[in-house]
Amino acid sequence: MTAIETGAASSGGASVIGTLSPSRAGDFMTCPLLYRFRVIDRIPERPSPAAVRGTLVHAVLERLFDIPAAERTPAAALELLGPEWERLLAEEPELADLFDGADVEAARVEWLAEARAMVERYFVLEDPRRLEPANRELYVETVLESGLQLRGYIDRLDVAPTGEVRVVDYKTGKAPRADFEARALFQMKFYALVLWRLHGTVPRLLQLMYLGNGEVLRYSPDEADLRATERKVDALWQAIRRAMDSGEWRPRKSRLCDWCDHQQRCPSFGGEPPPLPVVGGGTGTPRDEVSPRDPRDDV
């Protein structure tokens, strides 16, 4: 199999007007004020145990394919959990304080047991001994005709001998209800759009693997899907620009507010946002930077 090359497609000479990743696009769709807190204000957030567990499970599944195919067993994958957790702790020592409450050790043991269960559940969904991914943690970016730059990291890319491409994403949460599937697929269509604009070929299959309950969501996109996705991300960027120009970043209350770190500064909960920062001579210029692993993408 041939690895997919990264790079940026030509935008026909148009200058880049902004940058968007699936995570930040999702933030704005969830709540414009959340987008502002994360992209404009850059307010630090405490990592949640669920998000960090997602990062750990992703790391194990990525390293699993470094092992010779015949040795990719559940036992081998579980043996990677300890070393990968130690590596994460070395890179981010603050994760040592991930757990609080009366019995920290019990919480840590339960958390690790849930991570083990997710790794074991992965083997129910597919047999890694029969796979040789073309790419893992693949960084991709392209520039649309509008000048909007799209970029992000794809968990796994499989390329068949016939050249057909499958985009795979691991989720450590549970599969969404049917009425939320379109939102779940948005991230995958985003990646498919980038790959299409880069290489001119629509991926054959988008596959979301939910390790929280062992379900798989599959979707075969076509060019009409990806054109619609392109229109959607362009419209999202225009909405972000309007919020930047007006300075109005309105909160959108939902069930997700229960897990938000920003309730104390959110008007929906009686708080007040901080003054908008001044960046580069203007107010609230977005800088959508992409890290190899955004924990919020994992759950």
PDB file of N, CA and C in Angstrom, residues 130-185:
ATOM      1  N   ARG A 130      -5.018  -8.419  10.056  1.00  0.00           N
ATOM      2  CA  ARG A 130      -5.338  -8.456   8.617  1.00  0.00           C
ATOM      3  C   ARG A 130      -5.237  -7.076   7.978  1.00  0.00           C
ATOM      4  N   LEU A 131      -4.701  -6.110   8.712  1.00  0.00           N
ATOM      5  CA  LEU A 131      -4.651  -4.732   8.214  1.00  0.00           C
ATOM      6  C   LEU A 131      -3.228  -4.205   8.187  1.00  0.00           C
ATOM      7  N   GLU A 132      -2.940  -3.376   7.197  1.00  0.00           N
ATOM      8  CA  GLU A 132      -1.698  -2.611   7.167  1.00  0.00           C
ATOM      9  C   GLU A 132      -2.080  -1.195   6.757  1.00  0.00           C
ATOM     10  N   PRO A 133      -2.379  -0.340   7.726  1.00  0.00           N
ATOM     11  CA  PRO A 133      -2.802   1.024   7.387  1.00  0.00           C
ATOM     12  C   PRO A 133      -1.761   1.752   6.535  1.00  0.00           C
ATOM     13  N   ALA A 134      -2.250   2.551   5.604  1.00  0.00           N
ATOM     14  CA  ALA A 134      -1.340   3.361   4.794  1.00  0.00           C
ATOM     15  C   ALA A 134      -0.770   4.511   5.626  1.00  0.00           C
ATOM     16  N   ASN A 135      -1.596   5.045   6.526  1.00  0.00           N
ATOM     17  CA  ASN A 135      -1.160   6.167   7.360  1.00  0.00           C
ATOM     18  C   ASN A 135      -1.862   6.106   8.710  1.00  0.00           C
ATOM     19  N   ARG A 136      -1.162   6.601   9.719  1.00  0.00           N
ATOM     20  CA  ARG A 136      -1.746   6.793  11.041  1.00  0.00           C
ATOM     21  C   ARG A 136      -1.407   8.201  11.510  1.00  0.00           C
ATOM     22  N   GLU A 137      -2.359   8.832  12.207  1.00  0.00           N
ATOM     23  CA  GLU A 137      -2.174  10.216  12.652  1.00  0.00           C
ATOM     24  C   GLU A 137      -1.668  11.078  11.493  1.00  0.00           C
ATOM     25  N   LEU A 138      -2.386  11.025  10.400  1.00  0.00           N
ATOM     26  CA  LEU A 138      -1.982  11.724   9.172  1.00  0.00           C
ATOM     27  C   LEU A 138      -2.432  13.177   9.205  1.00  0.00           C
ATOM     28  N   TYR A 139      -1.484  14.098   9.087  1.00  0.00           N
ATOM     29  CA  TYR A 139      -1.818  15.514   9.005  1.00  0.00           C
ATOM     30  C   TYR A 139      -2.149  15.865   7.552  1.00  0.00           C
ATOM     31  N   VAL A 140      -3.297  16.504   7.349  1.00  0.00           N
ATOM     32  CA  VAL A 140      -3.701  16.918   6.007  1.00  0.00           C
ATOM     33  C   VAL A 140      -4.160  18.369   6.049  1.00  0.00           C
ATOM     34  N   GLU A 141      -3.954  19.058   4.945  1.00  0.00           N
ATOM     35  CA  GLU A 141      -4.460  20.427   4.831  1.00  0.00           C
ATOM     36  C   GLU A 141      -4.675  20.753   3.355  1.00  0.00           C
ATOM     37  N   THR A 142      -5.609  21.639   3.111  1.00  0.00           N
ATOM     38  CA  THR A 142      -5.862  22.117   1.770  1.00  0.00           C
ATOM     39  C   THR A 142      -6.474  23.509   1.875  1.00  0.00           C
ATOM     40  N   VAL A 143      -6.478  24.236   0.767  1.00  0.00           N
ATOM     41  CA  VAL A 143      -7.084  25.561   0.712  1.00  0.00           C
ATOM     42  C   VAL A 143      -8.207  25.530  -0.318  1.00  0.00           C
ATOM     43  N   LEU A 144      -9.402  25.885   0.118  1.00  0.00           N
ATOM     44  CA  LEU A 144     -10.558  25.894  -0.776  1.00  0.00           C
ATOM     45  C   LEU A 144     -10.499  27.094  -1.713  1.00  0.00           C
ATOM     46  N   GLU A 145     -11.349  27.095  -2.739  1.00  0.00           N
ATOM     47  CA  GLU A 145     -11.390  28.213  -3.677  1.00  0.00           C
ATOM     48  C   GLU A 145     -11.718  29.529  -2.982  1.00  0.00           C
ATOM     49  N   SER A 146     -12.444  29.456  -1.874  1.00  0.00           N
ATOM     50  CA  SER A 146     -12.790  30.653  -1.116  1.00  0.00           C
ATOM     51  C   SER A 146     -11.592  31.261  -0.406  1.00  0.00           C
ATOM     52  N   GLY A 147     -10.506  30.489  -0.282  1.00  0.00           N
ATOM     53  CA  GLY A 147      -9.341  30.935   0.467  1.00  0.00           C
ATOM     54  C   GLY A 147      -9.302  30.382   1.884  1.00  0.00           C
ATOM     55  N   LEU A 148     -10.324  29.625   2.279  1.00  0.00           N
ATOM     56  CA  LEU A 148     -10.343  29.031   3.616  1.00  0.00           C
ATOM     57  C   LEU A 148      -9.453  27.797   3.647  1.00  0.00           C
ATOM     58  N   GLN A 149      -8.539  27.779   4.594  1.00  0.00           N
ATOM     59  CA  GLN A 149      -7.652  26.631   4.756  1.00  0.00           C
ATOM     60  C   GLN A 149      -8.283  25.636   5.733  1.00  0.00           C
ATOM     61  N   LEU A 150      -8.349  24.363   5.319  1.00  0.00           N
ATOM     62  CA  LEU A 150      -8.842  23.293   6.177  1.00  0.00           C
ATOM     63  C   LEU A 150      -7.666  22.401   6.547  1.00  0.00           C
ATOM     64  N   ARG A 151      -7.625  21.977   7.800  1.00  0.00           N
ATOM     65  CA  ARG A 151      -6.528  21.106   8.212  1.00  0.00           C
ATOM     66  C   ARG A 151      -6.924  20.294   9.436  1.00  0.00           C
ATOM     67  N   GLY A 152      -6.229  19.188   9.626  1.00  0.00           N
ATOM     68  CA  GLY A 152      -6.510  18.338  10.772  1.00  0.00           C
ATOM     69  C   GLY A 152      -5.712  17.056  10.705  1.00  0.00           C
ATOM     70  N   TYR A 153      -5.926  16.204  11.688  1.00  0.00           N
ATOM     71  CA  TYR A 153      -5.242  14.917  11.769  1.00  0.00           C
ATOM     72  C   TYR A 153      -6.248  13.789  11.645  1.00  0.00           C
ATOM     73  N   ILE A 154      -5.962  12.842  10.758  1.00  0.00           N
ATOM     74  CA  ILE A 154      -6.812  11.668  10.546  1.00  0.00           C
ATOM     75  C   ILE A 154      -6.228  10.501  11.337  1.00  0.00           C
ATOM     76  N   ASP A 155      -7.073   9.820  12.116  1.00  0.00           N
ATOM     77  CA  ASP A 155      -6.591   8.708  12.939  1.00  0.00           C
ATOM     78  C   ASP A 155      -5.921   7.631  12.099  1.00  0.00           C
ATOM     79  N   ARG A 156      -6.612   7.194  11.050  1.00  0.00           N
ATOM     80  CA  ARG A 156      -6.067   6.089  10.252  1.00  0.00           C
ATOM     81  C   ARG A 156      -6.606   6.158   8.842  1.00  0.00           C
ATOM     82  N   LEU A 157      -5.747   5.851   7.887  1.00  0.00           N
ATOM     83  CA  LEU A 157      -6.148   5.805   6.489  1.00  0.00           C
ATOM     84  C   LEU A 157      -5.759   4.447   5.932  1.00  0.00           C
ATOM     85  N   ASP A 158      -6.752   3.721   5.419  1.00  0.00           N
ATOM     86  CA  ASP A 158      -6.510   2.430   4.790  1.00  0.00           C
ATOM     87  C   ASP A 158      -6.659   2.588   3.283  1.00  0.00           C
ATOM     88  N   VAL A 159      -5.723   2.029   2.534  1.00  0.00           N
ATOM     89  CA  VAL A 159      -5.778   2.085   1.068  1.00  0.00           C
ATOM     90  C   VAL A 159      -5.756   0.664   0.522  1.00  0.00           C
ATOM     91  N   ALA A 160      -6.802   0.304  -0.211  1.00  0.00           N
ATOM     92  CA  ALA A 160      -6.896  -1.038  -0.795  1.00  0.00           C
ATOM     93  C   ALA A 160      -5.940  -1.171  -1.973  1.00  0.00           C
ATOM     94  N   PRO A 161      -5.585  -2.403  -2.368  1.00  0.00           N
ATOM     95  CA  PRO A 161      -4.723  -2.595  -3.534  1.00  0.00           C
ATOM     96  C   PRO A 161      -5.294  -1.947  -4.791  1.00  0.00           C
ATOM     97  N   THR A 162      -6.616  -1.783  -4.848  1.00  0.00           N
ATOM     98  CA  THR A 162      -7.261  -1.146  -6.003  1.00  0.00           C
ATOM     99  C   THR A 162      -7.226   0.381  -5.911  1.00  0.00           C
ATOM    100  N   GLY A 163      -6.701   0.909  -4.784  1.00  0.00           N
ATOM    101  CA  GLY A 163      -6.605   2.352  -4.628  1.00  0.00           C
ATOM    102  C   GLY A 163      -7.739   2.990  -3.853  1.00  0.00           C
ATOM    103  N   GLU A 164      -8.774   2.219  -3.489  1.00  0.00           N
ATOM    104  CA  GLU A 164      -9.881   2.785  -2.732  1.00  0.00           C
ATOM    105  C   GLU A 164      -9.435   3.126  -1.318  1.00  0.00           C
ATOM    106  N   VAL A 165      -9.927   4.276  -0.830  1.00  0.00           N
ATOM    107  CA  VAL A 165      -9.480   4.823   0.448  1.00  0.00           C
ATOM    108  C   VAL A 165     -10.587   4.712   1.494  1.00  0.00           C
ATOM    109  N   ARG A 166     -10.203   4.260   2.693  1.00  0.00           N
ATOM    110  CA  ARG A 166     -11.116   4.235   3.835  1.00  0.00           C
ATOM    111  C   ARG A 166     -10.530   5.128   4.926  1.00  0.00           C
ATOM    112  N   VAL A 167     -11.344   6.079   5.399  1.00  0.00           N
ATOM    113  CA  VAL A 167     -10.948   6.975   6.478  1.00  0.00           C
ATOM    114  C   VAL A 167     -11.525   6.429   7.777  1.00  0.00           C
ATOM    115  N   VAL A 168     -10.670   6.164   8.767  1.00  0.00           N
ATOM    116  CA  VAL A 168     -11.100   5.536  10.015  1.00  0.00           C
ATOM    117  C   VAL A 168     -10.833   6.486  11.179  1.00  0.00           C
ATOM    118  N   ASP A 169     -11.830   6.602  12.065  1.00  0.00           N
ATOM    119  CA  ASP A 169     -11.681   7.437  13.252  1.00  0.00           C
ATOM    120  C   ASP A 169     -12.155   6.639  14.457  1.00  0.00           C
ATOM    121  N   TYR A 170     -11.349   6.633  15.523  1.00  0.00           N
ATOM    122  CA  TYR A 170     -11.716   5.950  16.755  1.00  0.00           C
ATOM    123  C   TYR A 170     -12.392   6.933  17.705  1.00  0.00           C
ATOM    124  N   LYS A 171     -13.495   6.516  18.309  1.00  0.00           N
ATOM    125  CA  LYS A 171     -14.167   7.306  19.329  1.00  0.00           C
ATOM    126  C   LYS A 171     -14.299   6.453  20.584  1.00  0.00           C
ATOM    127  N   THR A 172     -13.977   7.029  21.735  1.00  0.00           N
ATOM    128  CA  THR A 172     -14.072   6.263  22.971  1.00  0.00           C
ATOM    129  C   THR A 172     -15.381   6.526  23.705  1.00  0.00           C
ATOM    130  N   GLY A 173     -16.274   7.292  23.077  1.00  0.00           N
ATOM    131  CA  GLY A 173     -17.617   7.427  23.600  1.00  0.00           C
ATOM    132  C   GLY A 173     -18.529   6.376  22.982  1.00  0.00           C
ATOM    133  N   LYS A 174     -19.822   6.564  23.185  1.00  0.00           N
ATOM    134  CA  LYS A 174     -20.814   5.656  22.623  1.00  0.00           C
ATOM    135  C   LYS A 174     -21.367   6.226  21.327  1.00  0.00           C
ATOM    136  N   ALA A 175     -21.838   5.347  20.455  1.00  0.00           N
ATOM    137  CA  ALA A 175     -22.404   5.785  19.182  1.00  0.00           C
ATOM    138  C   ALA A 175     -23.616   6.682  19.428  1.00  0.00           C
ATOM    139  N   PRO A 176     -23.773   7.739  18.621  1.00  0.00           N
ATOM    140  CA  PRO A 176     -24.893   8.657  18.816  1.00  0.00           C
ATOM    141  C   PRO A 176     -26.214   8.050  18.350  1.00  0.00           C
ATOM    142  N   ARG A 177     -27.303   8.629  18.844  1.00  0.00           N
ATOM    143  CA  ARG A 177     -28.614   8.237  18.339  1.00  0.00           C
ATOM    144  C   ARG A 177     -28.716   8.622  16.865  1.00  0.00           C
ATOM    145  N   ALA A 178     -29.668   7.996  16.170  1.00  0.00           N
ATOM    146  CA  ALA A 178     -29.802   8.195  14.728  1.00  0.00           C
ATOM    147  C   ALA A 178     -29.957   9.663  14.356  1.00  0.00           C
ATOM    148  N   ASP A 179     -30.656  10.456  15.199  1.00  0.00           N
ATOM    149  CA  ASP A 179     -30.871  11.858  14.866  1.00  0.00           C
ATOM    150  C   ASP A 179     -29.640  12.722  15.075  1.00  0.00           C
ATOM    151  N   PHE A 180     -28.562  12.131  15.635  1.00  0.00           N
ATOM    152  CA  PHE A 180     -27.319  12.875  15.810  1.00  0.00           C
ATOM    153  C   PHE A 180     -26.200  12.343  14.909  1.00  0.00           C
ATOM    154  N   GLU A 181     -26.523  11.377  14.042  1.00  0.00           N
ATOM    155  CA  GLU A 181     -25.488  10.777  13.202  1.00  0.00           C
ATOM    156  C   GLU A 181     -24.879  11.786  12.231  1.00  0.00           C
ATOM    157  N   ALA A 182     -25.705  12.696  11.694  1.00  0.00           N
ATOM    158  CA  ALA A 182     -25.191  13.669  10.725  1.00  0.00           C
ATOM    159  C   ALA A 182     -24.113  14.541  11.357  1.00  0.00           C
ATOM    160  N   ARG A 183     -24.335  14.936  12.592  1.00  0.00           N
ATOM    161  CA  ARG A 183     -23.330  15.738  13.291  1.00  0.00           C
ATOM    162  C   ARG A 183     -22.056  14.931  13.526  1.00  0.00           C
ATOM    163  N   ALA A 184     -22.226  13.645  13.868  1.00  0.00           N
ATOM    164  CA  ALA A 184     -21.059  12.794  14.096  1.00  0.00           C
ATOM    165  C   ALA A 184     -20.247  12.614  12.818  1.00  0.00           C
ATOM    166  N   LEU A 185     -20.930  12.561  11.676  1.00  0.00           N
ATOM    167  CA  LEU A 185     -20.248  12.347  10.406  1.00  0.00           C
ATOM    168  C   LEU A 185     -19.606  13.614   9.849  1.00  0.00           C
TER     169      LEU A 185
END
